[in-house]
Coordinates of C-alpha atoms and ligand atoms in Angstrom, one line a residue:
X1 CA -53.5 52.2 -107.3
X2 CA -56.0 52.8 -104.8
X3 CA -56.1 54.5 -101.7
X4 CA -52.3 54.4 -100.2
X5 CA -51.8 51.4 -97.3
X6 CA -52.4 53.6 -93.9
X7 CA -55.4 55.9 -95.3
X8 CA -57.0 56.7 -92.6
X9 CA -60.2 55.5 -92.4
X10 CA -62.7 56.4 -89.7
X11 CA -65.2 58.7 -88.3
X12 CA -65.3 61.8 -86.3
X13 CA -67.4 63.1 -83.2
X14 CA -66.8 66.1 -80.9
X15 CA -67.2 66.3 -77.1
X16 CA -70.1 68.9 -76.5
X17 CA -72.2 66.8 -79.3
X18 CA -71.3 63.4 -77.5
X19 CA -69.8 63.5 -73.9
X20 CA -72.1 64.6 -71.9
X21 CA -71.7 64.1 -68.0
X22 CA -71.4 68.7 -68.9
X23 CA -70.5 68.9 -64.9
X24 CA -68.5 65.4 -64.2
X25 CA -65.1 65.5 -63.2
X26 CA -64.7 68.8 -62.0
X27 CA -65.4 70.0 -66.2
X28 CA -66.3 73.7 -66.0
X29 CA -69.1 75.0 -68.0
X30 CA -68.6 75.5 -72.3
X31 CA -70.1 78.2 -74.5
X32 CA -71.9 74.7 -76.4
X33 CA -73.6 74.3 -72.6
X34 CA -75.5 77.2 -73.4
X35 CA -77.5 76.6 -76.0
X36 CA -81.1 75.2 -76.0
X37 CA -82.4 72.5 -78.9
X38 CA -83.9 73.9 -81.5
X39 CA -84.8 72.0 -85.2
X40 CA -84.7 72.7 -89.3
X41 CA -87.5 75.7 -88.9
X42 CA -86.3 77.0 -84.6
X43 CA -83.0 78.0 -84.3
X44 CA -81.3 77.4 -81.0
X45 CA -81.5 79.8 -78.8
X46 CA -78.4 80.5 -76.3
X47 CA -79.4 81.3 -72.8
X48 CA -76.4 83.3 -70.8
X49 CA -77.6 81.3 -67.6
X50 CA -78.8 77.6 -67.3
X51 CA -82.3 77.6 -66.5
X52 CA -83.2 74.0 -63.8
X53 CA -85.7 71.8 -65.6
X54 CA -84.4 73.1 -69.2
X55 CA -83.4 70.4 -71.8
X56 CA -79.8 71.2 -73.3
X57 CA -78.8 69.1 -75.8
X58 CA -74.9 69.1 -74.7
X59 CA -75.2 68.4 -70.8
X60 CA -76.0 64.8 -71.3
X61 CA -75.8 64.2 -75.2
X62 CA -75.4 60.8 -75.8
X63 CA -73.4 60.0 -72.6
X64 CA -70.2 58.9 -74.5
X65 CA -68.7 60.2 -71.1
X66 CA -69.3 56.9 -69.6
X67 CA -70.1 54.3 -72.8
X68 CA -66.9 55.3 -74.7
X69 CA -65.3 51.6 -74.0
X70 CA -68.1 50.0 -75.6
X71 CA -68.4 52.9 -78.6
X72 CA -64.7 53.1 -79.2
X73 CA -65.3 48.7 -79.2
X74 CA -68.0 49.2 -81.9
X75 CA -65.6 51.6 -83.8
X76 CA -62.8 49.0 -83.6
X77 CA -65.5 46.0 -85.1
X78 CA -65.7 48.3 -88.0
X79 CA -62.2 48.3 -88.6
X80 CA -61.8 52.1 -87.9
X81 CA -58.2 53.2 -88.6
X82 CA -58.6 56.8 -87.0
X83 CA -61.4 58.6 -84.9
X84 CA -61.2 62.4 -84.7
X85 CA -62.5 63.4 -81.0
X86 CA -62.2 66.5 -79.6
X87 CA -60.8 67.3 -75.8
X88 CA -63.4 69.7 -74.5
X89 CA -61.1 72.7 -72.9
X90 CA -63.2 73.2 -70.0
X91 CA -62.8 69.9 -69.1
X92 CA -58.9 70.5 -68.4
X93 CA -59.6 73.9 -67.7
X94 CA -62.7 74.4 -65.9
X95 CA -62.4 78.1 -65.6
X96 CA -59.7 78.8 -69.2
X97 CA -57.6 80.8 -67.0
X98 CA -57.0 78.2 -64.0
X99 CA -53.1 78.1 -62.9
X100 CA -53.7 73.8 -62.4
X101 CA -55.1 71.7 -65.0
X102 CA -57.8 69.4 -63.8
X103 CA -56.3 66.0 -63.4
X104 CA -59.8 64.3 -63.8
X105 CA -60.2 65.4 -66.9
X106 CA -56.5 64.8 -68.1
X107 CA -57.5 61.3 -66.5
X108 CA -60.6 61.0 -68.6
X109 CA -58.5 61.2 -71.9
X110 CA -56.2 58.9 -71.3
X111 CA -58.2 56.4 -70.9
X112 CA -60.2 57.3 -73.9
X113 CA -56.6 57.2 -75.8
X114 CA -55.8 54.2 -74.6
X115 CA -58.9 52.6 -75.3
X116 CA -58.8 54.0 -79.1
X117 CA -55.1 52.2 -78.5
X118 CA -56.5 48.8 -77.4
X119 CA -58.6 49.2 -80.2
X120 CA -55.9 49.4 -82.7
X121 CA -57.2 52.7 -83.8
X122 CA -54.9 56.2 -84.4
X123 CA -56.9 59.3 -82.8
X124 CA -56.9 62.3 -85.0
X125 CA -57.7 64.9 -82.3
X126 CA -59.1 68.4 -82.2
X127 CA -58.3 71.4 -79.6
X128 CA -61.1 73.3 -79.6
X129 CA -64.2 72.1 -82.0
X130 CA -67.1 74.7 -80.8
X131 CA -65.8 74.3 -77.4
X132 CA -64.4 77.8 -75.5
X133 CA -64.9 77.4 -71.9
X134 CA -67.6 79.7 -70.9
X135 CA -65.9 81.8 -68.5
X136 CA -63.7 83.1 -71.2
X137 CA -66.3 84.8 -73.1
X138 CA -68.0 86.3 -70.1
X139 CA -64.8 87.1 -68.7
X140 CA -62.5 87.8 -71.8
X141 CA -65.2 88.5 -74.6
X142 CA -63.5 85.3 -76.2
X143 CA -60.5 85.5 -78.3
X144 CA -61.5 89.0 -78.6
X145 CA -59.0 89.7 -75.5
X146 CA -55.4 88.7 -76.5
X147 CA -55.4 87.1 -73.2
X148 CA -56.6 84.1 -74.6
X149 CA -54.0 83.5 -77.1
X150 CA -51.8 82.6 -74.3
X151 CA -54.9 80.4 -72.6
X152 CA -55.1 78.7 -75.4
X153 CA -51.3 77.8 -75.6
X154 CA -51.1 76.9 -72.1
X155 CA -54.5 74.4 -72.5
X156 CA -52.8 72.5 -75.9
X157 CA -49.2 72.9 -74.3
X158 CA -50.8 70.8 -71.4
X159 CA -52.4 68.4 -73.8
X160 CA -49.2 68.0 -75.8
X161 CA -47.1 67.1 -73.1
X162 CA -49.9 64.8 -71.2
X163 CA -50.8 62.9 -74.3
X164 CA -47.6 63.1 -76.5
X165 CA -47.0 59.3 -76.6
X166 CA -50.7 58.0 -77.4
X167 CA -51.8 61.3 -80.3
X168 CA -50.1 61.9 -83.2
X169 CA -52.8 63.7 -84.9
X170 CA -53.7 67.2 -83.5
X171 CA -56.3 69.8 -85.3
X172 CA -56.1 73.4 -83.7
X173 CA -60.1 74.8 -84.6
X174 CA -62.6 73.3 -85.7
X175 CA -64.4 75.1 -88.8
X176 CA -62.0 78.2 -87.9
X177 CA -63.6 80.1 -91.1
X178 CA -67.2 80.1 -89.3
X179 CA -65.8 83.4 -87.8
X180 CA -65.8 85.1 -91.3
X181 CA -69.2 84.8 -90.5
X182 CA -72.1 86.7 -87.8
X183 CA -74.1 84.2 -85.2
X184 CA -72.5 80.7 -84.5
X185 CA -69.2 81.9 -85.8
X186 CA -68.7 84.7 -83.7
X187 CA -70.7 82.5 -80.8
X188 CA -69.0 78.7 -81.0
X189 CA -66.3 80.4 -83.4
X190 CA -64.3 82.6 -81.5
X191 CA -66.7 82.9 -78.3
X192 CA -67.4 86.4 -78.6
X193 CA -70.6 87.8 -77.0
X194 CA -71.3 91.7 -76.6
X195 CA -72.3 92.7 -73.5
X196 CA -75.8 93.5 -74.5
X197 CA -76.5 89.6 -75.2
X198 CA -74.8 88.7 -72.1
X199 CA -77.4 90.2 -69.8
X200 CA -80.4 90.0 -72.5
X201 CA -83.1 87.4 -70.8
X202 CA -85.3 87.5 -73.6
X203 CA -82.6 85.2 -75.4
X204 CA -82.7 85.6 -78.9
X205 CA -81.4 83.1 -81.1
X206 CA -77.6 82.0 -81.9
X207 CA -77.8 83.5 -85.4
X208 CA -79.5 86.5 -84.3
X209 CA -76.9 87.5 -81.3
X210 CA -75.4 91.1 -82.1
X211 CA -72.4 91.3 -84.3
X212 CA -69.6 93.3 -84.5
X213 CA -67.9 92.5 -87.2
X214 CA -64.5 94.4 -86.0
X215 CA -64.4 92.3 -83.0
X216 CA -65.0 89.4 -84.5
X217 CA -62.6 89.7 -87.0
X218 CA -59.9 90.7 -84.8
X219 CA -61.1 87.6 -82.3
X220 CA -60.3 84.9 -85.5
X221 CA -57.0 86.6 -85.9
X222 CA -55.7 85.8 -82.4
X223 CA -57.3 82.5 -82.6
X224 CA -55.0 82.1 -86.5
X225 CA -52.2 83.6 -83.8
X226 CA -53.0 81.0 -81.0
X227 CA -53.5 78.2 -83.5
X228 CA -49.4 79.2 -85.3
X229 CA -48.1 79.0 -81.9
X230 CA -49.4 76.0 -81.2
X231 CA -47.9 74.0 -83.8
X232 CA -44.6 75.8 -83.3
X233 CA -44.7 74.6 -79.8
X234 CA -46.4 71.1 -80.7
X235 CA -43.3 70.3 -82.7
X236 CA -41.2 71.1 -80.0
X237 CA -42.8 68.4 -77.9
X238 CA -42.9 66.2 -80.4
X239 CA -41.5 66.6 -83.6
X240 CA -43.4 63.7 -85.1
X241 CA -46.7 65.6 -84.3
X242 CA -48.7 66.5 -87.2
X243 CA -51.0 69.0 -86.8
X244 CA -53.4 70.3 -89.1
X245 CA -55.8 73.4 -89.9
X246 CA -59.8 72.7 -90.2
X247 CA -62.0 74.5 -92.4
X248 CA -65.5 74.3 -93.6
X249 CA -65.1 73.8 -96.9
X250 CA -68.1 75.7 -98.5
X251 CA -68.2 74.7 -102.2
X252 CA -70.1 77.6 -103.9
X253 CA -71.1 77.3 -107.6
X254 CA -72.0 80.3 -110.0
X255 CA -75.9 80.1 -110.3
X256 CA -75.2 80.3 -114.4
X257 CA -72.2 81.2 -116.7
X258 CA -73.6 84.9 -116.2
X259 CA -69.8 86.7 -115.8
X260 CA -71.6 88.8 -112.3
X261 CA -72.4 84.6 -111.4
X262 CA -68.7 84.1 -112.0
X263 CA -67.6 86.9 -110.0
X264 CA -70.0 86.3 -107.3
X265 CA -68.6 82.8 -107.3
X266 CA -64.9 83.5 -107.0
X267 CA -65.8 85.8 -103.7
X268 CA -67.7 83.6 -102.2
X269 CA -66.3 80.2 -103.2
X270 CA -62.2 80.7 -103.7
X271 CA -61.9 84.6 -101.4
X272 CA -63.7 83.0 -98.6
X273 CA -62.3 79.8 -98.4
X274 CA -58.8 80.5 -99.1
X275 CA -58.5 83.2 -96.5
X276 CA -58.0 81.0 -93.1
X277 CA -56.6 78.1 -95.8
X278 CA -53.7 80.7 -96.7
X279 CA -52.7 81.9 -93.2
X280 CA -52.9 77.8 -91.9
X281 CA -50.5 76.8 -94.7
X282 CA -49.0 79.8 -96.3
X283 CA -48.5 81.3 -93.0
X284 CA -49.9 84.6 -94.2
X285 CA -52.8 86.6 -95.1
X286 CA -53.8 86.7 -99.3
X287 CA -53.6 89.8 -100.8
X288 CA -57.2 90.7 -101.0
X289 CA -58.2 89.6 -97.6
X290 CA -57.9 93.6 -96.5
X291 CA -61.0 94.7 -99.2
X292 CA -62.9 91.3 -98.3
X293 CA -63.1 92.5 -94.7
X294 CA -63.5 95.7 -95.9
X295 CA -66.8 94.7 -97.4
X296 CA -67.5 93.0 -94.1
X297 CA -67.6 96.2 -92.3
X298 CA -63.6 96.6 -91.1
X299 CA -62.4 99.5 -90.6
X300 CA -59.4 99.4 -88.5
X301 CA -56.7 96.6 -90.1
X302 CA -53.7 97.4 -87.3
X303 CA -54.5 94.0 -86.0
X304 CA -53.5 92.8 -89.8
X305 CA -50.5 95.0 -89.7
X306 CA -48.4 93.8 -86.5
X307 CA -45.3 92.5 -87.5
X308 CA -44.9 90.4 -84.5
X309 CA -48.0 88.3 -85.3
X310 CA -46.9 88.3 -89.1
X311 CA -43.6 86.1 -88.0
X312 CA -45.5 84.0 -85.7
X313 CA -48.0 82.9 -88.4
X314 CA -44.9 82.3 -90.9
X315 CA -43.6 80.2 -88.6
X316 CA -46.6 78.4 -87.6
X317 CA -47.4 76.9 -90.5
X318 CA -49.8 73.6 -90.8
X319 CA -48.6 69.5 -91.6
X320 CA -51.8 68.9 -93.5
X321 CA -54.9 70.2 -94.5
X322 CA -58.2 69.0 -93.1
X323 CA -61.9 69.8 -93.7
X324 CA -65.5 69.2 -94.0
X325 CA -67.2 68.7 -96.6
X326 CA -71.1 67.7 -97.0
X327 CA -72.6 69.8 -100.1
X328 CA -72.7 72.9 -102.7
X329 CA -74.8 75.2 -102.9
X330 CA -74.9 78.1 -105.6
X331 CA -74.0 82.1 -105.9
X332 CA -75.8 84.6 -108.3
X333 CA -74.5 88.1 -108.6
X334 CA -77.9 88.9 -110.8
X335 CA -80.6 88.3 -108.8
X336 CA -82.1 86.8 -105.7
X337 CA -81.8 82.5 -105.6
X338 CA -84.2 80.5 -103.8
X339 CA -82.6 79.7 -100.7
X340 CA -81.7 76.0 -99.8
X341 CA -80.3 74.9 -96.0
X342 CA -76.9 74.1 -95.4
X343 CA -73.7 73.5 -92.9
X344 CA -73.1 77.3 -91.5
X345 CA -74.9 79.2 -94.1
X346 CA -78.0 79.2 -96.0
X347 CA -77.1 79.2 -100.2
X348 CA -78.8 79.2 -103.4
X349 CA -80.6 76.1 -104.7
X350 CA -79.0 73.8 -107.6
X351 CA -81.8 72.0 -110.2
X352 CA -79.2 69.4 -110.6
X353 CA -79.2 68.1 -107.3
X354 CA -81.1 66.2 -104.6
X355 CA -81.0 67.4 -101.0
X356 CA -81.6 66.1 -97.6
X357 CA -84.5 67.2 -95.4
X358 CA -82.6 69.8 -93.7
X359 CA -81.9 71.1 -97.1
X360 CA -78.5 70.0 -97.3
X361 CA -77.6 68.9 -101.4
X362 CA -76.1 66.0 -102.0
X363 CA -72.9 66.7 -105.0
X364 CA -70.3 63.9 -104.4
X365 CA -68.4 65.8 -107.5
X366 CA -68.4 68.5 -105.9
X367 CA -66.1 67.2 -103.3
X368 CA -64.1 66.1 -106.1
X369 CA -63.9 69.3 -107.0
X370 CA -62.8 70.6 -103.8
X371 CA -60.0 68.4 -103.3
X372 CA -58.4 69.2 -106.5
X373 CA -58.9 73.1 -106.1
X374 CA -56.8 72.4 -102.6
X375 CA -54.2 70.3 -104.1
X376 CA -53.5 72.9 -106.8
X377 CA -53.5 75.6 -104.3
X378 CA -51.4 73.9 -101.5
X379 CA -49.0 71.1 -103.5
X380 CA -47.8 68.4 -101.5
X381 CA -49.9 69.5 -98.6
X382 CA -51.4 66.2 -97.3
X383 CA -55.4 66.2 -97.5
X384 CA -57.6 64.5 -95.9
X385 CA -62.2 65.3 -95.0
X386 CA -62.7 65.0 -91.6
X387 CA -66.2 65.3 -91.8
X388 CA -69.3 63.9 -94.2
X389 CA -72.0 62.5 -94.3
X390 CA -75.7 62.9 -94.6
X391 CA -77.9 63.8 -91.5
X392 CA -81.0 62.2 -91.8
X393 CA -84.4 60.4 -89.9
X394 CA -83.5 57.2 -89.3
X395 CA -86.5 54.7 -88.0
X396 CA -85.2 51.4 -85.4
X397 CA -86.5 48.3 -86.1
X398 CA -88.0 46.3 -83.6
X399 CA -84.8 44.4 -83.2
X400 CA -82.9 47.2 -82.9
X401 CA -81.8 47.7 -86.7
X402 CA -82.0 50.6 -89.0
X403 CA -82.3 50.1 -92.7
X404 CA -80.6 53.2 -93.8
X405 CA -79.4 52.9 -97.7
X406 CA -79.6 56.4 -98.1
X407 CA -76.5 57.1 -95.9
X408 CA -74.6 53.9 -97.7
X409 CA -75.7 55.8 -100.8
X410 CA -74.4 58.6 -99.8
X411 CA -70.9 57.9 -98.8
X412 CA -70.3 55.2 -101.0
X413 CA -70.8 58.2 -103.8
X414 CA -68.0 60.7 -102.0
X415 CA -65.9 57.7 -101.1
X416 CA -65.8 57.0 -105.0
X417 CA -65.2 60.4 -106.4
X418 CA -62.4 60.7 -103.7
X419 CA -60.6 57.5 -105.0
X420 CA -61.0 59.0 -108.8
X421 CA -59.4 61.9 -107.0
X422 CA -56.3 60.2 -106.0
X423 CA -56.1 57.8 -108.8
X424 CA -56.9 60.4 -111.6
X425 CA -56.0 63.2 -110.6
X426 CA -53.2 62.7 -108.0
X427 CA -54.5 64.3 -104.9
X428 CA -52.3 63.5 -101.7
X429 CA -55.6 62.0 -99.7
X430 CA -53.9 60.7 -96.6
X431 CA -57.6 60.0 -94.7
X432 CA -61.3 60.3 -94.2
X433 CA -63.3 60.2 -91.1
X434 CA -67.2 60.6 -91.8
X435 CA -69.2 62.4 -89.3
X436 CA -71.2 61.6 -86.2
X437 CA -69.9 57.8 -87.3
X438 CA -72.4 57.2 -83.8
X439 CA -75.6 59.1 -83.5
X440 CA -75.1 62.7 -81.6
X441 CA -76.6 65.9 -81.0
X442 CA -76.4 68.5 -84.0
X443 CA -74.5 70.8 -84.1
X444 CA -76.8 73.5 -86.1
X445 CA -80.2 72.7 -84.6
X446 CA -79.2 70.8 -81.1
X447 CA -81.5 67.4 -82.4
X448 CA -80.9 64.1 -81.6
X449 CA -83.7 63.7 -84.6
X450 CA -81.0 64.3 -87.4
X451 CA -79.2 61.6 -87.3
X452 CA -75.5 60.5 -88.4
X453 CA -74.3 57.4 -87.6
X454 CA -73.4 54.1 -88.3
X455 CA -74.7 53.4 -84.7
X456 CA -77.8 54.3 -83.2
X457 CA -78.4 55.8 -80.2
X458 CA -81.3 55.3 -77.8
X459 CA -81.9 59.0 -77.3
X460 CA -84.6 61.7 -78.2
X461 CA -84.9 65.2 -78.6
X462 CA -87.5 65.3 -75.4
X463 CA -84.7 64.0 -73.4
X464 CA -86.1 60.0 -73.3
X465 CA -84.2 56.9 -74.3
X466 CA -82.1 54.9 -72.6
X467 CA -78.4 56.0 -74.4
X468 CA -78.9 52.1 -75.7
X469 CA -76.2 51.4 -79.3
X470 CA -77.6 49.3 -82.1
X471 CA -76.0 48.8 -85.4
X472 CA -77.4 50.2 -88.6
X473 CA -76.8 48.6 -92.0
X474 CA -74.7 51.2 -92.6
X475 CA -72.6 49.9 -89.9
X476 CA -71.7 46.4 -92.3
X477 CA -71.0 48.2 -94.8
X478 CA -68.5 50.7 -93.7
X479 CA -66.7 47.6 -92.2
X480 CA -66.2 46.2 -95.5
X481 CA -65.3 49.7 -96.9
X482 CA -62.5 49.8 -93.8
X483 CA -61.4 46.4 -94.1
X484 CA -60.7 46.5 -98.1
X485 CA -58.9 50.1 -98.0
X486 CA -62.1 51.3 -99.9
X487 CA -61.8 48.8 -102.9
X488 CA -65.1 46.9 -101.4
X489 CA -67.9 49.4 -101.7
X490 CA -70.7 47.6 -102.7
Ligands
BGP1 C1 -70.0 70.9 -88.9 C2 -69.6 70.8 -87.5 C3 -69.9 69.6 -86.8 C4 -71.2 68.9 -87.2 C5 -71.5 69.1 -88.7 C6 -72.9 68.7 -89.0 O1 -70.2 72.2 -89.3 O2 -68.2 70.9 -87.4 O3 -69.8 69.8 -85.4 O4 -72.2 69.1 -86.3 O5 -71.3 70.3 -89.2 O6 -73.8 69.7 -88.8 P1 -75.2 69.6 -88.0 O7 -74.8 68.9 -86.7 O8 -75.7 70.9 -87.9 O9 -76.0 68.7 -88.9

């Protein structure tokens, strides 16, 4: 019993919240370039030109662009089985609609790959995690323009035949559900900005930029389009390939056994998350996705209705599930909840559970809960949580260590409900890769401050710090927990 021999254990990172070096190698600007740092009370603001003598998180991050050999080392000391990168598109195509690739940036990857290699470590790699290059959504409004569909082929069709010998593991989107949602999700989502907020200096903030919710919901269908035609043509390249979906997995519980709480719960908690889950593995839309955008202020559904697309996305269809999961929060359809923080949205508050400074609250079952929800809605479908973890202020030590037993805490309690999950209740868990497994910049507020990883990094939100690593205690311990296939988790 156990996890199965080959669960892939590991942690996960994505390029604009690591790489850095935002110019190097002929890498063309990405709609993450744009925004400023912001923290748990600012939100980050998105400036639509680069302002000299500005700190942005993403243009030097923490420099993995030129310390990846000795990260990926550190990552191989733990015993990683997997790391989930991402390729940042703009890297390989500077402009999105370039005839070339850029061979430097092809270049960079495979040696990143074949350190992961050297390393004896599997890389589970993402297309696109919050990274459009910027000159598609001030030329293209984004995958708003069908255009894109076809850049976005081109872009993983270049990747696939580049890298089909060292990657195994592809993930189309990142968190493509955050389009179901105004702000980040239409911004880092889909990479759709309206013209107003393209020329507006005042530069309001991410979640504040104005919505349409027609565009945007017509933008994540051609990205569910672009992401169906890019496993159909990953296969074809390599029919070992196994690609998977991402999806933010927000677990929403009924504020009380109130039947309105119930209702409100099923909309916001099964409805929302099984939409993009449904067209990834089903290969089509549910039935009540039409009313749910409805509600969301849809009026036209011909997008919905093309038959072309509706084939594509039947024969698109994912090789496993991924997600991220990091907390639940709850839904009343009485009255107004006190509001708690949390990954993508703001939800109500739970008196059963802690939370983390940024408001994020810490429910190990709930992820439990999760995973069986999935398996019963997608049997056989492998599983596996790309992301979790606990964001948090860590303090170095004089000699460079960080005492951090809330995060050992932390995962050890998700790591243990996800082995009752496959021992007790038979879900097909094939791997789990934590998240920012090495300090990086947040994704949500752009801080260095809210921290990750099993290894910290030298680097502070006013731009100081040498980019120096150091292992946390957290770091032991996840080596044991890698080593042992999870049995060790003390
Ligand atoms: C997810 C994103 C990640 C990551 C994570 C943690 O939504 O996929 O990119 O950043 O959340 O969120 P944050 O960085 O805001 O703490």
């Amino acid at each position: 019993m156990g996890f199965k021999e080959g669960f892939l254990w590991g942690g996960a990172v994505a390029a604009n919240q690591c790489e850095g070096g935002y110019l190097e190698g002929g890498k063309g600007l990405s709609c993450a370039d744009m925004l400023k740092g912001g923290n748990v009370s600012t939100p980050r603001k998105f400036s639509p030109v680069i302002e000299e003598g500005v700190y942005y998180p993403s243009h030097q991050a923490i420099d993995f662009y030129h310390h990846f050999k000795e990260d990926i080392a550190l990552f191989g000391e733990m015993g990683f089985k997997c790391f989930r990168l991402s390729i940042n598109w703009s890297r390989i195509y500077p402009n999105g609609d370039d005839e070339e690739p850029n061979e430097e940036g092809l270049k960079f990857y495979d040696e990143v790959f074949d350190e992961c290699k050297k390393n004896g470590i599997e890389p589970l790699v993402t297309l696109s995690h919050y990274e459009i290059p910027w000159a598609i959504t001030t030329k293209y409004q984004g995958f708003y323009s069908r255009k894109t569909i076809d850049l976005f082929v081109k872009y993983a069709v270049t990747c696939f035949r580049r890298y089909k010998d060292k990657v195994k593991y592809w993930l189309t989107f990142n968190e493509i559900n955050a389009a179901l949602m105004p702000g980040g999700g239409a911004y880092n989502g889909v990479g759709l900005v309206l013209e107003e907020d393209l020329k507006n200096t005042a530069q309001r903030p991410v979640n504040e930029l104005i919505d349409d919710p027609q565009k945007r919901l017509e933008a994540l269908h051609n990205e569910f389009v672009a992401s169906a035609l890019t496993v159909k043509a990953g296969h074809e390249i390599n029919p070992d390939f196994m690609i998977g979906c991402m999806i933010a997995h927000l677990t929403s519980y009924p504020a009380t056994c109130h039947p309105l709480d119930m209702l409100a719960a099923q909309r916001e908690d099964d409805r929302f998350n099984n939409i993009c889950g449904d067209v990834h593995v089903r290969g089509s839309y549910p039935p009540f996705t039409k009313k749910y955008y409805e509600s969301l202020g849809v009026k036209d559904f011909s997008f919905m209705d093309n038959e072309e697309d509706q084939k594509i996305l039947k024969e698109g269809t994912v090789d496993m599930y991924t997600f991220s999961y990091y907390m639940s929060m709850t839904v009343s359809g009485t009255k107004a909840e006190e509001q708690t923080g949390g990954n993508l949205v703001f939800g109500g508050k739970n008196p059963y559970l802690k939370a983390t400074p940024w408001g994020w609250q810490i429910d190990p079952e709930g992820l439990r809960w999760t995973l069986n929800k999935l398996s019963d809605r997608y049997p056989g479908v492998p599983l596996m949580v790309v992301e979790n973890g606990m964001g948090m202020i860590d303090k170095k030590e004089e000699d460079g260590s960080v005492h951090d037993s809330y995060r050992i805490d932390y995962l050890r309690d998700h790591i243990k409900v996800m082995k009752e999950a496959v021992e007790e209740d038979g879900v097909p868990l094939i791997g789990y890769t934590t998240w920012g497994c090495i300090d990086l910049v947040s994704a949500g507020t752009g801080e260095m401050y809210k921290r990750y990883g099993f290894i910290y990094v030298d680097r502070n939100d006013d731009g100081t710090g040498d980019f120096s690593r150091s292992r946390k205690d957290s770091f032991f311990w996840y080596k044991k927990v890698c080593e042992s296939n999870g049995e060790i988790l003390e």
